[in-house]
XYZ file of C-alpha atoms in Angstrom:
443
model
C -0.080 0.090 -0.074
C 1.455 3.013 -0.906
C 1.995 6.140 1.385
C -0.072 8.070 0.474
C -2.680 5.741 0.791
C -1.464 4.849 4.180
C -1.917 8.721 5.147
C -5.471 9.121 3.591
C -6.464 5.855 5.634
C -5.316 7.299 8.935
C -7.399 10.588 8.272
C -10.756 8.565 7.876
C -9.748 6.128 10.653
C -9.378 9.443 13.178
C -12.641 11.471 11.153
C -14.779 8.718 11.416
C -13.441 7.551 15.305
C -13.868 11.191 16.537
C -17.349 11.352 14.908
C -18.476 8.254 16.445
C -16.806 9.409 20.020
C -19.038 12.186 19.577
C -22.410 10.051 18.627
C -21.864 7.672 21.528
C -20.916 10.707 24.113
C -24.515 12.048 22.822
C -26.221 8.516 23.391
C -24.390 8.422 27.060
C -26.723 11.455 27.129
C -30.022 10.221 25.571
C -30.158 6.859 27.082
C -30.935 7.619 30.566
C -32.564 10.961 29.884
C -35.231 8.706 28.080
C -34.765 6.673 30.959
C -35.811 8.731 33.316
C -38.697 10.283 30.869
C -37.657 13.821 30.063
C -38.428 14.587 26.478
C -35.884 14.490 24.391
C -36.354 16.827 21.110
C -33.339 16.503 19.151
C -30.300 14.169 19.022
C -27.637 15.765 16.429
C -23.859 15.304 15.622
C -22.309 18.422 14.630
C -23.435 22.279 14.959
C -24.666 24.680 11.839
C -26.620 23.366 9.184
C -28.286 19.912 9.010
C -27.020 17.528 6.506
C -29.673 14.766 7.163
C -32.364 14.070 9.965
C -34.600 11.261 10.719
C -37.466 11.942 13.027
C -38.420 8.520 15.325
C -41.232 9.438 17.678
C -40.565 12.870 19.687
C -37.433 12.794 18.760
C -35.314 14.242 15.831
C -32.015 12.420 14.914
C -29.389 14.071 12.420
C -26.305 14.945 11.401
C -25.139 18.439 11.258
C -22.419 20.298 8.873
C -19.776 21.040 11.766
C -18.696 18.163 13.101
C -17.032 19.827 16.282
C -19.217 18.177 18.793
C -22.962 17.337 19.228
C -25.725 17.707 21.702
C -29.193 16.601 22.641
C -32.410 18.759 23.007
C -34.227 18.221 26.392
C -37.375 20.412 27.087
C -37.403 22.739 30.526
C -33.488 22.716 31.435
C -33.577 25.660 33.148
C -36.356 26.137 36.036
C -38.650 29.082 36.156
C -38.393 31.851 37.811
C -40.787 31.613 41.271
C -44.303 32.930 40.697
C -43.372 32.732 36.476
C -45.078 31.339 33.525
C -42.821 28.836 31.982
C -41.446 30.346 28.746
C -42.362 33.481 29.558
C -39.685 36.296 29.452
C -39.828 39.079 31.515
C -40.525 42.421 30.658
C -38.417 43.613 33.324
C -35.612 41.896 32.223
C -34.132 45.012 30.061
C -30.490 44.172 31.281
C -28.171 42.283 28.840
C -27.078 39.518 31.258
C -30.351 39.356 32.703
C -32.301 38.984 29.211
C -29.649 36.547 28.284
C -30.784 34.427 30.890
C -34.442 35.026 30.308
C -34.052 34.219 26.751
C -32.490 31.051 27.149
C -35.028 29.990 30.183
C -37.806 30.380 27.655
C -36.436 28.911 24.671
C -35.894 25.494 26.866
C -39.709 25.703 27.368
C -40.817 26.241 24.074
C -41.057 22.547 22.885
C -43.213 21.812 25.850
C -46.570 20.654 24.777
C -49.736 20.740 26.937
C -49.172 18.162 30.504
C -45.748 17.503 29.454
C -44.476 19.627 32.270
C -43.590 16.707 34.603
C -41.269 15.743 31.746
C -38.960 18.273 31.847
C -35.540 18.107 32.767
C -35.209 20.622 35.703
C -37.960 18.660 37.458
C -35.930 15.460 38.145
C -34.050 14.792 40.859
C -30.587 15.401 41.134
C -29.059 12.357 41.084
C -30.478 11.480 38.024
C -30.200 14.952 36.433
C -26.172 14.464 37.357
C -26.636 10.897 35.787
C -27.873 12.312 32.290
C -24.857 15.365 32.537
C -22.363 12.642 33.047
C -23.502 9.914 31.116
C -21.778 11.436 27.878
C -18.363 12.301 29.533
C -18.616 8.150 31.183
C -19.020 6.825 27.554
C -15.839 8.553 26.452
C -13.721 7.023 29.672
C -15.451 4.042 29.182
C -14.467 3.931 25.449
C -11.142 5.363 26.372
C -10.545 2.132 28.582
C -11.715 -0.394 26.023
C -9.272 1.403 23.298
C -6.461 1.249 25.719
C -7.123 -2.409 26.115
C -7.508 -3.415 22.638
C -4.136 -1.141 21.812
C -1.989 -1.865 25.029
C -3.384 -5.127 25.909
C -4.571 -7.233 23.166
C -2.439 -6.161 19.919
C 0.906 -4.578 21.980
C 2.928 -2.416 20.442
C 6.764 -2.211 19.517
C 8.806 -1.533 23.072
C 12.121 -2.362 24.899
C 12.207 -5.860 26.515
C 15.204 -7.098 28.616
C 16.979 -9.308 26.265
C 20.190 -8.739 25.435
C 20.631 -6.960 21.562
C 24.598 -6.464 21.986
C 26.765 -6.137 24.761
C 29.594 -3.434 24.452
C 33.103 -4.825 24.770
C 34.585 -1.669 26.657
C 33.576 1.384 28.861
C 33.775 4.728 26.377
C 34.015 8.276 28.145
C 31.450 10.452 28.500
C 31.261 13.069 25.823
C 33.331 10.691 23.255
C 32.966 10.814 19.772
C 34.382 7.227 19.559
C 32.422 3.975 18.335
C 35.466 1.671 18.693
C 37.108 0.863 21.712
C 40.721 1.481 22.379
C 43.843 -0.228 23.829
C 43.442 1.616 27.319
C 39.715 1.773 27.655
C 38.740 -0.605 30.531
C 36.208 -3.525 29.856
C 32.370 -3.155 30.148
C 31.087 -4.846 32.804
C 28.572 -6.934 30.736
C 31.280 -8.262 28.433
C 33.514 -9.116 31.945
C 30.496 -11.127 33.390
C 29.463 -13.073 30.582
C 26.682 -11.951 29.445
C 25.932 -12.449 25.630
C 23.120 -11.230 22.986
C 20.167 -13.188 22.938
C 20.267 -13.753 27.351
C 17.051 -12.251 28.601
C 17.507 -11.559 32.107
C 15.171 -12.432 34.561
C 16.575 -11.224 37.739
C 18.699 -8.314 38.983
C 20.634 -7.903 42.259
C 18.113 -10.022 43.590
C 14.700 -8.404 41.894
C 12.933 -10.343 39.351
C 12.987 -8.068 35.918
C 9.648 -7.549 34.357
C 10.867 -5.039 31.796
C 13.556 -2.733 30.170
C 12.393 0.451 31.599
C 12.993 -1.219 35.407
C 16.391 -3.190 34.784
C 17.837 -0.059 33.723
C 16.915 1.586 36.912
C 18.325 -1.271 38.323
C 21.567 -1.266 36.946
C 22.086 2.535 37.324
C 21.690 2.433 40.489
C 23.783 -0.342 40.988
C 26.700 1.509 40.357
C 29.968 0.242 42.221
C 28.487 -2.769 43.785
C 28.691 -6.472 43.051
C 24.965 -8.109 41.821
C 23.767 -11.143 41.112
C 22.226 -11.508 37.198
C 20.092 -14.601 36.356
C 19.468 -14.894 32.164
C 17.778 -17.302 29.959
C 20.394 -18.735 27.489
C 19.230 -21.123 24.702
C 16.118 -21.892 27.069
C 18.186 -22.481 30.554
C 19.104 -20.839 33.481
C 22.259 -19.292 33.833
C 23.472 -17.125 36.726
C 26.277 -14.261 36.273
C 27.610 -11.795 38.742
C 28.485 -8.372 37.359
C 29.795 -4.911 38.816
C 28.307 -1.938 36.872
C 30.891 0.922 37.021
C 30.195 4.223 38.152
C 30.271 6.525 34.544
C 28.838 10.276 34.350
C 26.122 10.837 32.093
C 24.002 13.601 30.965
C 20.482 14.020 32.767
C 18.013 14.717 30.250
C 14.271 15.979 30.482
C 12.008 13.929 31.696
C 9.448 15.607 29.147
C 11.084 16.614 26.320
C 14.253 13.836 26.701
C 16.117 16.731 25.615
C 19.903 16.952 28.077
C 19.871 19.387 30.793
C 23.406 20.157 30.501
C 23.724 18.538 34.055
C 25.450 15.390 35.129
C 25.189 12.235 37.206
C 27.134 9.357 38.407
C 25.585 6.293 37.460
C 26.039 2.930 36.940
C 26.943 1.221 33.676
C 26.419 -2.789 32.418
C 27.095 -2.245 28.842
C 24.090 -4.067 27.253
C 21.399 -2.893 24.957
C 17.809 -3.865 25.029
C 15.713 -5.669 22.197
C 12.814 -4.484 20.531
C 9.851 -6.622 20.932
C 6.120 -6.605 21.079
C 5.522 -5.390 24.579
C 1.274 -5.835 25.898
C 0.686 -4.273 29.108
C -1.314 -6.090 31.798
C -4.974 -5.818 31.211
C -4.911 -4.642 35.043
C -2.878 -1.992 34.185
C -4.616 -0.432 31.457
C -7.336 1.834 34.148
C -3.421 3.236 35.650
C -2.688 3.944 32.296
C -5.579 5.623 31.591
C -5.647 7.537 34.796
C -2.294 9.251 33.846
C -3.432 10.230 30.533
C -6.255 11.961 32.116
C -3.684 13.977 34.680
C -1.981 14.541 31.669
C -4.592 16.224 29.677
C -6.086 17.780 32.914
C -2.623 19.153 33.445
C -2.970 21.043 29.926
C -6.518 21.814 30.370
C -5.055 23.356 33.785
C -2.357 25.368 31.900
C -4.492 26.099 28.736
C -3.994 30.036 28.255
C -0.376 29.391 28.340
C -0.620 26.968 26.160
C -2.708 28.841 23.392
C 0.070 31.589 23.755
C 2.833 29.117 22.865
C 0.581 27.618 19.842
C 0.474 31.557 18.215
C 4.062 32.096 19.361
C 4.394 29.404 17.006
C 1.576 30.425 14.697
C 2.855 33.611 13.976
C 6.432 33.572 14.873
C 9.459 31.709 14.643
C 9.117 29.252 18.297
C 8.766 25.620 17.731
C 5.341 23.839 18.069
C 5.126 22.197 20.940
C 4.417 18.439 20.185
C 2.922 18.011 23.688
C 0.407 21.231 23.200
C -3.145 21.039 22.395
C -4.064 20.607 18.471
C -7.067 20.645 16.712
C -8.872 18.304 14.167
C -6.440 18.945 11.012
C -3.556 18.295 13.794
C -5.029 15.014 14.650
C -6.132 14.109 10.974
C -2.686 15.160 10.068
C -1.240 13.004 12.969
C -3.496 9.797 12.631
C -2.200 9.929 8.717
C 1.722 10.064 9.770
C 1.150 7.405 12.150
C -0.144 5.013 9.803
C 2.135 5.495 7.063
C 4.761 5.061 9.453
C 6.795 1.885 8.413
C 6.679 -0.435 11.537
C 9.204 -0.649 13.487
C 9.298 -4.740 13.938
C 9.213 -6.531 10.766
C 6.376 -8.313 9.226
C 3.634 -7.231 11.959
C 2.668 -3.862 10.153
C -0.763 -3.791 10.026
C -1.107 -5.160 13.887
C 1.599 -2.210 14.347
C -0.831 0.602 12.427
C -3.856 -0.708 14.023
C -2.410 -0.363 17.867
C -1.528 3.222 16.530
C -4.459 4.585 15.219
C -6.534 2.753 18.129
C -3.825 4.494 20.890
C -4.930 7.981 19.122
C -8.166 7.685 19.149
C -8.519 6.101 23.120
C -6.335 9.566 23.754
C -9.206 11.528 21.849
C -11.511 9.868 24.048
C -9.839 10.798 27.176
C -9.578 14.274 25.975
C -13.311 14.460 25.579
C -13.887 13.177 29.051
C -11.923 16.057 30.559
C -12.848 18.710 29.076
C -16.560 17.919 29.207
C -15.910 17.704 32.829
C -14.726 21.110 33.050
C -17.060 22.777 35.593
C -18.190 25.470 33.302
C -21.552 26.387 30.963
C -21.779 25.165 27.863
C -19.911 22.348 29.069
C -21.540 18.498 31.031
C -20.022 19.699 33.911
C -21.370 23.060 33.983
C -24.548 21.482 34.868
C -23.277 18.917 37.091
C -21.621 21.666 38.962
C -24.927 23.623 39.040
C -26.720 20.358 40.451
C -23.980 19.984 43.160
C -24.333 23.184 43.931
C -28.311 22.448 44.283
C -27.622 19.808 46.627
C -24.744 22.060 49.160
C -27.143 24.865 48.867
C -30.149 23.261 50.260
C -28.085 21.080 52.761
C -27.066 24.355 54.106
C -30.806 25.867 54.281
C -31.693 23.103 56.003
C -28.823 23.518 58.969
C -30.258 26.790 58.894
C -33.949 25.865 59.421
C -35.258 27.552 56.520
C -37.779 26.428 53.592
C -36.405 24.485 50.452
C -34.672 27.142 47.730
C -35.961 25.350 44.894
C -33.433 24.579 42.087
C -30.853 26.164 41.269
C -31.377 28.861 38.383
C -28.258 27.882 35.663
C -29.764 29.809 33.353
C -27.974 33.302 34.995
C -24.705 31.229 34.150
C -25.631 32.090 30.388
C -23.834 34.720 29.563
C -20.818 32.932 31.039
C -21.536 30.031 28.576
C -21.776 32.847 26.058
C -18.267 33.693 26.769
C -16.800 30.115 27.410
C -18.178 29.664 23.580
C -16.520 32.602 22.227
C -13.154 31.290 23.916
C -13.796 27.564 22.060
C -14.302 29.576 18.874
C -11.605 31.436 19.106
C -9.062 28.552 20.413
C -10.554 26.824 17.394
C -9.394 29.089 14.803
C -6.189 29.372 16.376
C -5.532 25.525 16.197
C -6.783 25.594 12.710
C -4.220 27.988 11.381
C -1.612 26.427 13.521
C -2.178 22.468 12.213
C -1.522 24.345 8.693
C 1.150 27.148 8.789
C 2.606 25.144 11.930
C 1.849 21.634 12.322
C 2.942 19.484 14.536
C 5.024 16.351 13.337
C 6.202 13.376 15.256
C 9.485 13.750 13.966
């Protein structure tokens, strides 16, 4: 298959994956809403003009032109003001912010028919409202777990394993450009211990070895000490003794992998790992996804600075941060590049490319989960935050012996929601431009 075709396939897989993830997110809202008796008038994937739709029962299902999200439309999202008739805009609401809230409140009652007042969203108990709003992000979280399990546990990915691929014959001085041993270079500890290519390290210094990263840490921490090394060689166990030497090595940045300029003394054995398909144990998948959630949350918390960095890269000479935010165009480019990249392990091209794309879709669902949990309207987290505030408010009123204050009027936050929406539009435009003129590449 040609590289161009692989690019196109990768982009199509990403596009379909994003659309399906969004559609299932909205199903996560739709099913509990219908289960709890709320009238849902629309289920839409996308925004803007409707490309096509079909009505089934009381709900219109369709796809819109701008594939940047989706929504379900439930009647009675916001409670009326005390004493007001549902759906009426107060004549006294002349302030700009108050009028926004009143219009949003009235619009949420436009489709409430006679005798349907009991089917409005705001009348549900708090727990059911939270279940509806959390249903969408929860689906994305489940998708992230399932896709990560498929990519990391079922298929696996190329990784370093503690099987020796080569053994250094000497210890070269730090910073040297030499590639061959000189007469004055001391022998490497691994070669002196009798390690050979093809040996699989089973234990080191009395610790069972489960992966190359763990073995590397054990070697670095064992400088100057004599340790026992157990390897598997040609189907049998061989016990060896090694003494890693202390060497000065550059300290690398954990995030970028680039040298920091500092040096440290670490143990050196002189062996290199092999590359093989590594499968993550299924029990470790939740921890992997949790780490991804924390990483995306960190990006969200630092989003203003991250967007400044994107703008400096797009309109200046700054380099684009590969770990920063990207837009839909950037996601497509990365998917195409991932699919077109040659396989690391020959003969396993299809599985490796599938694992890459499935991992990408898992990461996208993690991002959808985190962004939708932001406790601001129009995100799902904004409605959840409003419902939780209602619980707290009612508890405080009960403690003070005051009457039930009723539902929290989330409509009052609509001016903020419009402001957040404008910021999202601006962010999407910036990322679109940056993804075109200064795209993120995998290197």
